[in-house]
Amino acid sequence: MAIELLTPAQIDEMRPAGRFVAEVLTALREAADVGVNLLELDALAHEMIRARGAESCYIDYHPSFGASPFGKVLCTSVNDAVLHGLPHDYALRDGDLVSFDFAVSVDGWVSDSALSVIVGTPREEDQRLIDITTEALGAGIAQARAGNKVGDIGRAVGDVGRAHGLKVNTQFGGHGVGRTMHGEPHIPNDGRPGRGFPLKPGLVIAIEPWFLHTTDEIVMDPDGWTIRSADGSRGAHMEHTIAITDGDPIVFTARD
């Protein structure tokens, strides 16, 4: 798959998609409460998509690892689930750690973002995990500058995790974004500085660190989508879609 560098005009055209993704994730963060069903949250995201005239990147998504098309518009990963959680009939409970991952196309341009929240009474260790993952995302974005390499982003993310005693999984990570949700280059959550694809103005990528409390080993549910920790420990996931420029990166999916 060819890697496309966008023009400044195309970068501007991507901004509405990023703003909309941020709006939906903000609404989901506010709606997530004790007793709220995951299917209700998916329905909320679906209604916002319809109202905006956007197009879901998930509902018909069927990569090689998926058992079937995803069928929903939102990933909801709860507690020991950390990635690709398929919404199902589950009412959130006090203390649950839930990660939302959401991507849509607006006017032909895609943005992709994720965040983790605690429902009700937080566990200190869960908030710490979210804080570490957020720190890692910020460290990765700080390295997303022209002249650097993909390895600089990955190393920055991985260094944050290791500094806090976490193990780093590189099976799933960030990716190129543009007209489609998943493109090249792959942005792993670890790397070697100065190695990998060069970052150039016009490159748009999603950076998405995720960590588990006590392991880097994962297993997949029978639904063929939901990815969990192998030892039952909880996970957190953060993601932003950003553009490389001649100066500071543009964070399309920044939330208030």
PDB file of C-alpha atoms in Angstrom:
ATOM      1  CA  MET A   1       0.000   0.000   0.000  1.00  0.00           C
ATOM      2  CA  ALA A   2       1.463   3.346  -1.038  1.00  0.00           C
ATOM      3  CA  ILE A   3       2.017   6.007   1.608  1.00  0.00           C
ATOM      4  CA  GLU A   4       0.311   9.265   0.643  1.00  0.00           C
ATOM      5  CA  LEU A   5       1.500  12.714   1.682  1.00  0.00           C
ATOM      6  CA  LEU A   6      -1.359  15.209   1.815  1.00  0.00           C
ATOM      7  CA  THR A   7      -1.260  18.806   0.651  1.00  0.00           C
ATOM      8  CA  PRO A   8      -1.956  21.654   3.121  1.00  0.00           C
ATOM      9  CA  ALA A   9      -5.412  22.019   1.546  1.00  0.00           C
ATOM     10  CA  GLN A  10      -6.138  18.322   2.114  1.00  0.00           C
ATOM     11  CA  ILE A  11      -4.918  18.592   5.701  1.00  0.00           C
ATOM     12  CA  ASP A  12      -7.489  21.341   6.251  1.00  0.00           C
ATOM     13  CA  GLU A  13     -10.170  19.127   4.705  1.00  0.00           C
ATOM     14  CA  MET A  14      -9.433  16.491   7.371  1.00  0.00           C
ATOM     15  CA  ARG A  15     -10.171  18.798  10.296  1.00  0.00           C
ATOM     16  CA  PRO A  16     -13.997  18.327  10.382  1.00  0.00           C
ATOM     17  CA  ALA A  17     -13.637  14.551  10.732  1.00  0.00           C
ATOM     18  CA  GLY A  18     -11.261  15.002  13.641  1.00  0.00           C
ATOM     19  CA  ARG A  19     -13.558  17.466  15.380  1.00  0.00           C
ATOM     20  CA  PHE A  20     -16.527  15.137  14.969  1.00  0.00           C
ATOM     21  CA  VAL A  21     -14.656  12.113  16.358  1.00  0.00           C
ATOM     22  CA  ALA A  22     -13.625  14.230  19.349  1.00  0.00           C
ATOM     23  CA  GLU A  23     -17.245  15.326  19.887  1.00  0.00           C
ATOM     24  CA  VAL A  24     -18.503  11.731  19.856  1.00  0.00           C
ATOM     25  CA  LEU A  25     -15.851  10.521  22.300  1.00  0.00           C
ATOM     26  CA  THR A  26     -16.638  13.428  24.615  1.00  0.00           C
ATOM     27  CA  ALA A  27     -20.328  12.486  24.510  1.00  0.00           C
ATOM     28  CA  LEU A  28     -19.505   8.852  25.243  1.00  0.00           C
ATOM     29  CA  ARG A  29     -17.263   9.810  28.156  1.00  0.00           C
ATOM     30  CA  GLU A  30     -20.132  11.820  29.646  1.00  0.00           C
ATOM     31  CA  ALA A  31     -22.711   9.085  28.989  1.00  0.00           C
ATOM     32  CA  ALA A  32     -20.700   6.214  30.472  1.00  0.00           C
ATOM     33  CA  ASP A  33     -22.218   5.602  33.900  1.00  0.00           C
ATOM     34  CA  VAL A  34     -23.204   2.775  36.187  1.00  0.00           C
ATOM     35  CA  GLY A  35     -26.075   0.829  34.619  1.00  0.00           C
ATOM     36  CA  VAL A  36     -25.580   2.125  31.069  1.00  0.00           C
ATOM     37  CA  ASN A  37     -25.489  -0.699  28.538  1.00  0.00           C
ATOM     38  CA  LEU A  38     -22.686  -0.978  25.963  1.00  0.00           C
ATOM     39  CA  LEU A  39     -25.353  -1.320  23.278  1.00  0.00           C
ATOM     40  CA  GLU A  40     -26.831   2.026  24.372  1.00  0.00           C
ATOM     41  CA  LEU A  41     -23.440   3.677  23.944  1.00  0.00           C
ATOM     42  CA  ASP A  42     -23.045   2.158  20.492  1.00  0.00           C
ATOM     43  CA  ALA A  43     -26.541   3.431  19.630  1.00  0.00           C
ATOM     44  CA  LEU A  44     -25.571   6.927  20.824  1.00  0.00           C
ATOM     45  CA  ALA A  45     -22.521   6.932  18.541  1.00  0.00           C
ATOM     46  CA  HIS A  46     -24.622   5.554  15.674  1.00  0.00           C
ATOM     47  CA  GLU A  47     -27.227   8.310  16.073  1.00  0.00           C
ATOM     48  CA  MET A  48     -24.533  10.989  16.101  1.00  0.00           C
ATOM     49  CA  ILE A  49     -23.094   9.512  12.883  1.00  0.00           C
ATOM     50  CA  ARG A  50     -26.511   9.641  11.222  1.00  0.00           C
ATOM     51  CA  ALA A  51     -27.148  13.204  12.373  1.00  0.00           C
ATOM     52  CA  ARG A  52     -23.779  14.359  11.041  1.00  0.00           C
ATOM     53  CA  GLY A  53     -24.081  12.518   7.722  1.00  0.00           C
ATOM     54  CA  ALA A  54     -20.813  10.721   8.444  1.00  0.00           C
ATOM     55  CA  GLU A  55     -19.893   7.146   7.564  1.00  0.00           C
ATOM     56  CA  SER A  56     -18.785   4.508  10.051  1.00  0.00           C
ATOM     57  CA  CYS A  57     -15.394   2.892   9.443  1.00  0.00           C
ATOM     58  CA  TYR A  58     -16.297  -0.084  11.644  1.00  0.00           C
ATOM     59  CA  ILE A  59     -19.733  -1.417  10.829  1.00  0.00           C
ATOM     60  CA  ASP A  60     -18.710  -3.271   7.642  1.00  0.00           C
ATOM     61  CA  TYR A  61     -15.041  -3.648   8.600  1.00  0.00           C
ATOM     62  CA  HIS A  62     -13.853  -7.228   8.064  1.00  0.00           C
ATOM     63  CA  PRO A  63     -10.059  -7.672   8.136  1.00  0.00           C
ATOM     64  CA  SER A  64      -8.418 -11.086   7.947  1.00  0.00           C
ATOM     65  CA  PHE A  65      -8.397 -11.555  11.743  1.00  0.00           C
ATOM     66  CA  GLY A  66     -12.111 -10.746  12.197  1.00  0.00           C
ATOM     67  CA  ALA A  67     -14.519 -13.665  12.474  1.00  0.00           C
ATOM     68  CA  SER A  68     -17.169 -11.616  10.644  1.00  0.00           C
ATOM     69  CA  PRO A  69     -17.873  -7.969   9.782  1.00  0.00           C
ATOM     70  CA  PHE A  70     -17.704  -5.907  12.983  1.00  0.00           C
ATOM     71  CA  GLY A  71     -21.360  -4.892  12.788  1.00  0.00           C
ATOM     72  CA  LYS A  72     -21.185  -1.974  15.262  1.00  0.00           C
ATOM     73  CA  VAL A  73     -19.906   1.617  15.028  1.00  0.00           C
ATOM     74  CA  LEU A  74     -17.937   1.699  18.282  1.00  0.00           C
ATOM     75  CA  CYS A  75     -15.322  -0.426  20.048  1.00  0.00           C
ATOM     76  CA  THR A  76     -16.108  -0.878  23.757  1.00  0.00           C
ATOM     77  CA  SER A  77     -13.375  -2.702  25.700  1.00  0.00           C
ATOM     78  CA  VAL A  78     -14.129  -3.275  29.394  1.00  0.00           C
ATOM     79  CA  ASN A  79     -11.657  -4.095  32.180  1.00  0.00           C
ATOM     80  CA  ASP A  80      -9.361  -6.895  30.955  1.00  0.00           C
ATOM     81  CA  ALA A  81     -10.431  -6.184  27.361  1.00  0.00           C
ATOM     82  CA  VAL A  82      -8.229  -3.509  25.819  1.00  0.00           C
ATOM     83  CA  LEU A  83      -8.737  -3.466  22.034  1.00  0.00           C
ATOM     84  CA  HIS A  84     -11.507  -4.040  19.467  1.00  0.00           C
ATOM     85  CA  GLY A  85     -14.164  -4.758  22.091  1.00  0.00           C
ATOM     86  CA  LEU A  86     -17.410  -5.723  20.341  1.00  0.00           C
ATOM     87  CA  PRO A  87     -20.394  -3.992  21.989  1.00  0.00           C
ATOM     88  CA  HIS A  88     -22.749  -6.513  23.594  1.00  0.00           C
ATOM     89  CA  ASP A  89     -25.504  -6.695  26.208  1.00  0.00           C
ATOM     90  CA  TYR A  90     -23.519  -5.574  29.255  1.00  0.00           C
ATOM     91  CA  ALA A  91     -24.485  -2.890  31.787  1.00  0.00           C
ATOM     92  CA  LEU A  92     -21.499  -0.961  33.122  1.00  0.00           C
ATOM     93  CA  ARG A  93     -20.722  -1.507  36.799  1.00  0.00           C
ATOM     94  CA  ASP A  94     -19.176   0.711  39.446  1.00  0.00           C
ATOM     95  CA  GLY A  95     -15.404   0.739  38.971  1.00  0.00           C
ATOM     96  CA  ASP A  96     -15.353  -0.590  35.419  1.00  0.00           C
ATOM     97  CA  LEU A  97     -12.516   0.633  33.200  1.00  0.00           C
ATOM     98  CA  VAL A  98     -13.866   1.071  29.668  1.00  0.00           C
ATOM     99  CA  SER A  99     -11.998   2.061  26.523  1.00  0.00           C
ATOM    100  CA  PHE A 100     -13.807   3.579  23.539  1.00  0.00           C
ATOM    101  CA  ASP A 101     -12.288   3.476  20.044  1.00  0.00           C
ATOM    102  CA  PHE A 102     -14.120   5.314  17.273  1.00  0.00           C
ATOM    103  CA  ALA A 103     -13.412   6.104  13.624  1.00  0.00           C
ATOM    104  CA  VAL A 104     -15.548   7.686  10.922  1.00  0.00           C
ATOM    105  CA  SER A 105     -15.271   9.225   7.493  1.00  0.00           C
ATOM    106  CA  VAL A 106     -16.562  12.783   7.014  1.00  0.00           C
ATOM    107  CA  ASP A 107     -16.600  14.098   3.457  1.00  0.00           C
ATOM    108  CA  GLY A 108     -14.273  11.284   2.443  1.00  0.00           C
ATOM    109  CA  TRP A 109     -11.631  11.840   5.148  1.00  0.00           C
ATOM    110  CA  VAL A 110     -11.113   9.572   8.161  1.00  0.00           C
ATOM    111  CA  SER A 111     -10.191  10.295  11.766  1.00  0.00           C
ATOM    112  CA  ASP A 112      -9.614   7.681  14.453  1.00  0.00           C
ATOM    113  CA  SER A 113      -9.302   8.179  18.210  1.00  0.00           C
ATOM    114  CA  ALA A 114      -9.629   6.322  21.506  1.00  0.00           C
ATOM    115  CA  LEU A 115      -9.827   7.064  25.213  1.00  0.00           C
ATOM    116  CA  SER A 116     -10.242   5.154  28.466  1.00  0.00           C
ATOM    117  CA  VAL A 117     -12.514   6.180  31.342  1.00  0.00           C
ATOM    118  CA  ILE A 118     -13.434   4.818  34.753  1.00  0.00           C
ATOM    119  CA  VAL A 119     -17.119   4.367  35.550  1.00  0.00           C
ATOM    120  CA  GLY A 120     -18.193   5.412  39.037  1.00  0.00           C
ATOM    121  CA  THR A 121     -15.663   4.826  41.807  1.00  0.00           C
ATOM    122  CA  PRO A 122     -12.117   4.684  40.409  1.00  0.00           C
ATOM    123  CA  ARG A 123      -9.431   2.250  41.429  1.00  0.00           C
ATOM    124  CA  GLU A 124      -6.143   4.036  42.028  1.00  0.00           C
ATOM    125  CA  GLU A 125      -4.231   1.542  39.893  1.00  0.00           C
ATOM    126  CA  ASP A 126      -6.657   2.003  36.985  1.00  0.00           C
ATOM    127  CA  GLN A 127      -6.318   5.784  37.036  1.00  0.00           C
ATOM    128  CA  ARG A 128      -2.554   5.359  37.132  1.00  0.00           C
ATOM    129  CA  LEU A 129      -2.721   3.123  34.062  1.00  0.00           C
ATOM    130  CA  ILE A 130      -4.814   5.692  32.180  1.00  0.00           C
ATOM    131  CA  ASP A 131      -2.382   8.437  33.208  1.00  0.00           C
ATOM    132  CA  ILE A 132       0.602   6.428  31.960  1.00  0.00           C
ATOM    133  CA  THR A 133      -1.091   5.679  28.653  1.00  0.00           C
ATOM    134  CA  THR A 134      -1.989   9.348  28.235  1.00  0.00           C
ATOM    135  CA  GLU A 135       1.614  10.313  28.998  1.00  0.00           C
ATOM    136  CA  ALA A 136       2.844   7.815  26.401  1.00  0.00           C
ATOM    137  CA  LEU A 137       0.505   9.273  23.776  1.00  0.00           C
ATOM    138  CA  GLY A 138       1.841  12.742  24.492  1.00  0.00           C
ATOM    139  CA  ALA A 139       5.427  11.501  24.257  1.00  0.00           C
ATOM    140  CA  GLY A 140       4.706   9.870  20.902  1.00  0.00           C
ATOM    141  CA  ILE A 141       3.046  12.998  19.522  1.00  0.00           C
ATOM    142  CA  ALA A 142       6.021  15.085  20.660  1.00  0.00           C
ATOM    143  CA  GLN A 143       8.265  12.978  18.404  1.00  0.00           C
ATOM    144  CA  ALA A 144       5.901  13.267  15.410  1.00  0.00           C
ATOM    145  CA  ARG A 145       7.959  15.909  13.640  1.00  0.00           C
ATOM    146  CA  ALA A 146       9.438  16.174  10.166  1.00  0.00           C
ATOM    147  CA  GLY A 147      12.956  14.759  10.117  1.00  0.00           C
ATOM    148  CA  ASN A 148      12.254  12.099  12.714  1.00  0.00           C
ATOM    149  CA  LYS A 149      11.444   8.452  11.980  1.00  0.00           C
ATOM    150  CA  VAL A 150       8.638   6.119  12.978  1.00  0.00           C
ATOM    151  CA  GLY A 151      11.073   4.491  15.395  1.00  0.00           C
ATOM    152  CA  ASP A 152      11.364   7.748  17.328  1.00  0.00           C
ATOM    153  CA  ILE A 153       7.613   7.720  18.002  1.00  0.00           C
ATOM    154  CA  GLY A 154       7.600   4.068  19.018  1.00  0.00           C
ATOM    155  CA  ARG A 155      10.606   4.433  21.296  1.00  0.00           C
ATOM    156  CA  ALA A 156       9.044   7.433  23.051  1.00  0.00           C
ATOM    157  CA  VAL A 157       5.838   5.481  23.699  1.00  0.00           C
ATOM    158  CA  GLY A 158       7.664   2.360  24.865  1.00  0.00           C
ATOM    159  CA  ASP A 159      10.028   4.297  27.120  1.00  0.00           C
ATOM    160  CA  VAL A 160       7.099   5.769  29.051  1.00  0.00           C
ATOM    161  CA  GLY A 161       5.586   2.339  29.618  1.00  0.00           C
ATOM    162  CA  ARG A 162       8.878   0.804  30.728  1.00  0.00           C
ATOM    163  CA  ALA A 163       9.655   3.755  32.999  1.00  0.00           C
ATOM    164  CA  HIS A 164       6.490   2.886  34.922  1.00  0.00           C
ATOM    165  CA  GLY A 165       7.239  -0.840  35.025  1.00  0.00           C
ATOM    166  CA  LEU A 166       4.882  -1.885  32.235  1.00  0.00           C
ATOM    167  CA  LYS A 167       5.537  -4.363  29.446  1.00  0.00           C
ATOM    168  CA  VAL A 168       5.058  -3.223  25.847  1.00  0.00           C
ATOM    169  CA  ASN A 169       3.173  -5.179  23.185  1.00  0.00           C
ATOM    170  CA  THR A 170       3.929  -4.325  19.539  1.00  0.00           C
ATOM    171  CA  GLN A 171       1.379  -6.582  17.811  1.00  0.00           C
ATOM    172  CA  PHE A 172      -1.171  -3.766  17.541  1.00  0.00           C
ATOM    173  CA  GLY A 173      -0.341  -0.086  17.272  1.00  0.00           C
ATOM    174  CA  GLY A 174      -0.864   3.028  15.234  1.00  0.00           C
ATOM    175  CA  HIS A 175      -1.206   3.368  11.480  1.00  0.00           C
ATOM    176  CA  GLY A 176      -1.552   5.683   8.547  1.00  0.00           C
ATOM    177  CA  VAL A 177      -4.884   7.496   8.144  1.00  0.00           C
ATOM    178  CA  GLY A 178      -6.436   9.323   5.195  1.00  0.00           C
ATOM    179  CA  ARG A 179      -9.157   8.176   2.850  1.00  0.00           C
ATOM    180  CA  THR A 180      -9.200   4.858   4.729  1.00  0.00           C
ATOM    181  CA  MET A 181      -8.900   3.977   8.404  1.00  0.00           C
ATOM    182  CA  HIS A 182      -5.882   1.690   8.329  1.00  0.00           C
ATOM    183  CA  GLY A 183      -2.972   2.465   6.033  1.00  0.00           C
ATOM    184  CA  GLU A 184       0.791   2.508   6.027  1.00  0.00           C
ATOM    185  CA  PRO A 185       3.041   3.097   7.824  1.00  0.00           C
ATOM    186  CA  HIS A 186       2.511   0.916  10.893  1.00  0.00           C
ATOM    187  CA  ILE A 187       3.334   2.853  14.080  1.00  0.00           C
ATOM    188  CA  PRO A 188       4.404   0.307  16.723  1.00  0.00           C
ATOM    189  CA  ASN A 189       4.410   1.205  20.397  1.00  0.00           C
ATOM    190  CA  ASP A 190       8.147   0.596  20.630  1.00  0.00           C
ATOM    191  CA  GLY A 191      11.046   1.145  18.295  1.00  0.00           C
ATOM    192  CA  ARG A 192      14.620   2.202  17.709  1.00  0.00           C
ATOM    193  CA  PRO A 193      15.380   5.921  17.427  1.00  0.00           C
ATOM    194  CA  GLY A 194      16.346   7.031  13.946  1.00  0.00           C
ATOM    195  CA  ARG A 195      14.961   3.875  12.324  1.00  0.00           C
ATOM    196  CA  GLY A 196      11.902   3.192  10.199  1.00  0.00           C
ATOM    197  CA  PHE A 197       9.852   5.282   7.785  1.00  0.00           C
ATOM    198  CA  PRO A 198      10.836   8.976   7.687  1.00  0.00           C
ATOM    199  CA  LEU A 199       8.250  11.461   8.926  1.00  0.00           C
ATOM    200  CA  LYS A 200       7.497  14.095   6.281  1.00  0.00           C
ATOM    201  CA  PRO A 201       5.065  17.018   6.121  1.00  0.00           C
ATOM    202  CA  GLY A 202       1.689  15.794   4.884  1.00  0.00           C
ATOM    203  CA  LEU A 203       1.892  12.370   6.534  1.00  0.00           C
ATOM    204  CA  VAL A 204      -1.208  11.637   8.637  1.00  0.00           C
ATOM    205  CA  ILE A 205      -1.028   8.893  11.254  1.00  0.00           C
ATOM    206  CA  ALA A 206      -2.818   7.562  14.305  1.00  0.00           C
ATOM    207  CA  ILE A 207      -0.650   7.050  17.380  1.00  0.00           C
ATOM    208  CA  GLU A 208      -2.263   4.648  19.856  1.00  0.00           C
ATOM    209  CA  PRO A 209      -0.479   3.386  22.955  1.00  0.00           C
ATOM    210  CA  TRP A 210      -2.177   0.732  25.041  1.00  0.00           C
ATOM    211  CA  PHE A 211      -0.912  -1.018  28.142  1.00  0.00           C
ATOM    212  CA  LEU A 212      -1.987  -3.785  30.493  1.00  0.00           C
ATOM    213  CA  HIS A 213      -1.340  -3.775  34.234  1.00  0.00           C
ATOM    214  CA  THR A 214       0.864  -6.847  34.530  1.00  0.00           C
ATOM    215  CA  THR A 215       1.463  -8.427  31.108  1.00  0.00           C
ATOM    216  CA  ASP A 216       1.993  -7.826  27.411  1.00  0.00           C
ATOM    217  CA  GLU A 217       0.371 -11.121  26.430  1.00  0.00           C
ATOM    218  CA  ILE A 218      -3.083 -11.038  24.825  1.00  0.00           C
ATOM    219  CA  VAL A 219      -5.854 -13.442  23.866  1.00  0.00           C
ATOM    220  CA  MET A 220      -8.898 -13.061  21.606  1.00  0.00           C
ATOM    221  CA  ASP A 221     -12.503 -13.747  22.554  1.00  0.00           C
ATOM    222  CA  PRO A 222     -14.588 -16.250  20.582  1.00  0.00           C
ATOM    223  CA  ASP A 223     -16.304 -13.248  18.913  1.00  0.00           C
ATOM    224  CA  GLY A 224     -13.117 -12.914  16.850  1.00  0.00           C
ATOM    225  CA  TRP A 225     -12.690  -9.255  17.814  1.00  0.00           C
ATOM    226  CA  THR A 226     -12.350  -8.489  21.522  1.00  0.00           C
ATOM    227  CA  ILE A 227      -8.721  -8.631  22.660  1.00  0.00           C
ATOM    228  CA  ARG A 228      -8.022  -9.235  26.355  1.00  0.00           C
ATOM    229  CA  SER A 229      -5.025  -9.576  28.620  1.00  0.00           C
ATOM    230  CA  ALA A 230      -3.853 -13.154  28.980  1.00  0.00           C
ATOM    231  CA  ASP A 231      -3.766 -12.891  32.792  1.00  0.00           C
ATOM    232  CA  GLY A 232      -7.010 -10.997  33.431  1.00  0.00           C
ATOM    233  CA  SER A 233      -5.322  -7.696  34.278  1.00  0.00           C
ATOM    234  CA  ARG A 234      -6.951  -4.480  33.108  1.00  0.00           C
ATOM    235  CA  GLY A 235      -5.935  -2.358  30.144  1.00  0.00           C
ATOM    236  CA  ALA A 236      -6.027   1.261  28.959  1.00  0.00           C
ATOM    237  CA  HIS A 237      -5.941   2.640  25.404  1.00  0.00           C
ATOM    238  CA  MET A 238      -5.428   6.163  24.070  1.00  0.00           C
ATOM    239  CA  GLU A 239      -5.260   7.339  20.442  1.00  0.00           C
ATOM    240  CA  HIS A 240      -5.158  10.521  18.375  1.00  0.00           C
ATOM    241  CA  THR A 241      -5.038  11.150  14.631  1.00  0.00           C
ATOM    242  CA  ILE A 242      -2.314  13.672  13.825  1.00  0.00           C
ATOM    243  CA  ALA A 243      -0.660  15.309  10.820  1.00  0.00           C
ATOM    244  CA  ILE A 244       3.063  15.882  10.389  1.00  0.00           C
ATOM    245  CA  THR A 245       3.820  19.472   9.365  1.00  0.00           C
ATOM    246  CA  ASP A 246       6.858  21.695   8.944  1.00  0.00           C
ATOM    247  CA  GLY A 247       6.419  22.611  12.623  1.00  0.00           C
ATOM    248  CA  ASP A 248       4.292  21.208  15.423  1.00  0.00           C
ATOM    249  CA  PRO A 249       2.020  18.252  14.640  1.00  0.00           C
ATOM    250  CA  ILE A 250      -1.696  18.922  14.185  1.00  0.00           C
ATOM    251  CA  VAL A 251      -3.856  16.829  16.546  1.00  0.00           C
ATOM    252  CA  PHE A 252      -7.110  16.474  14.626  1.00  0.00           C
ATOM    253  CA  THR A 253      -8.937  14.583  17.383  1.00  0.00           C
ATOM    254  CA  ALA A 254      -7.962  16.775  20.349  1.00  0.00           C
ATOM    255  CA  ARG A 255     -10.772  16.969  22.924  1.00  0.00           C
ATOM    256  CA  ASP A 256     -11.643  19.864  25.210  1.00  0.00           C
TER     257      ASP A 256
END
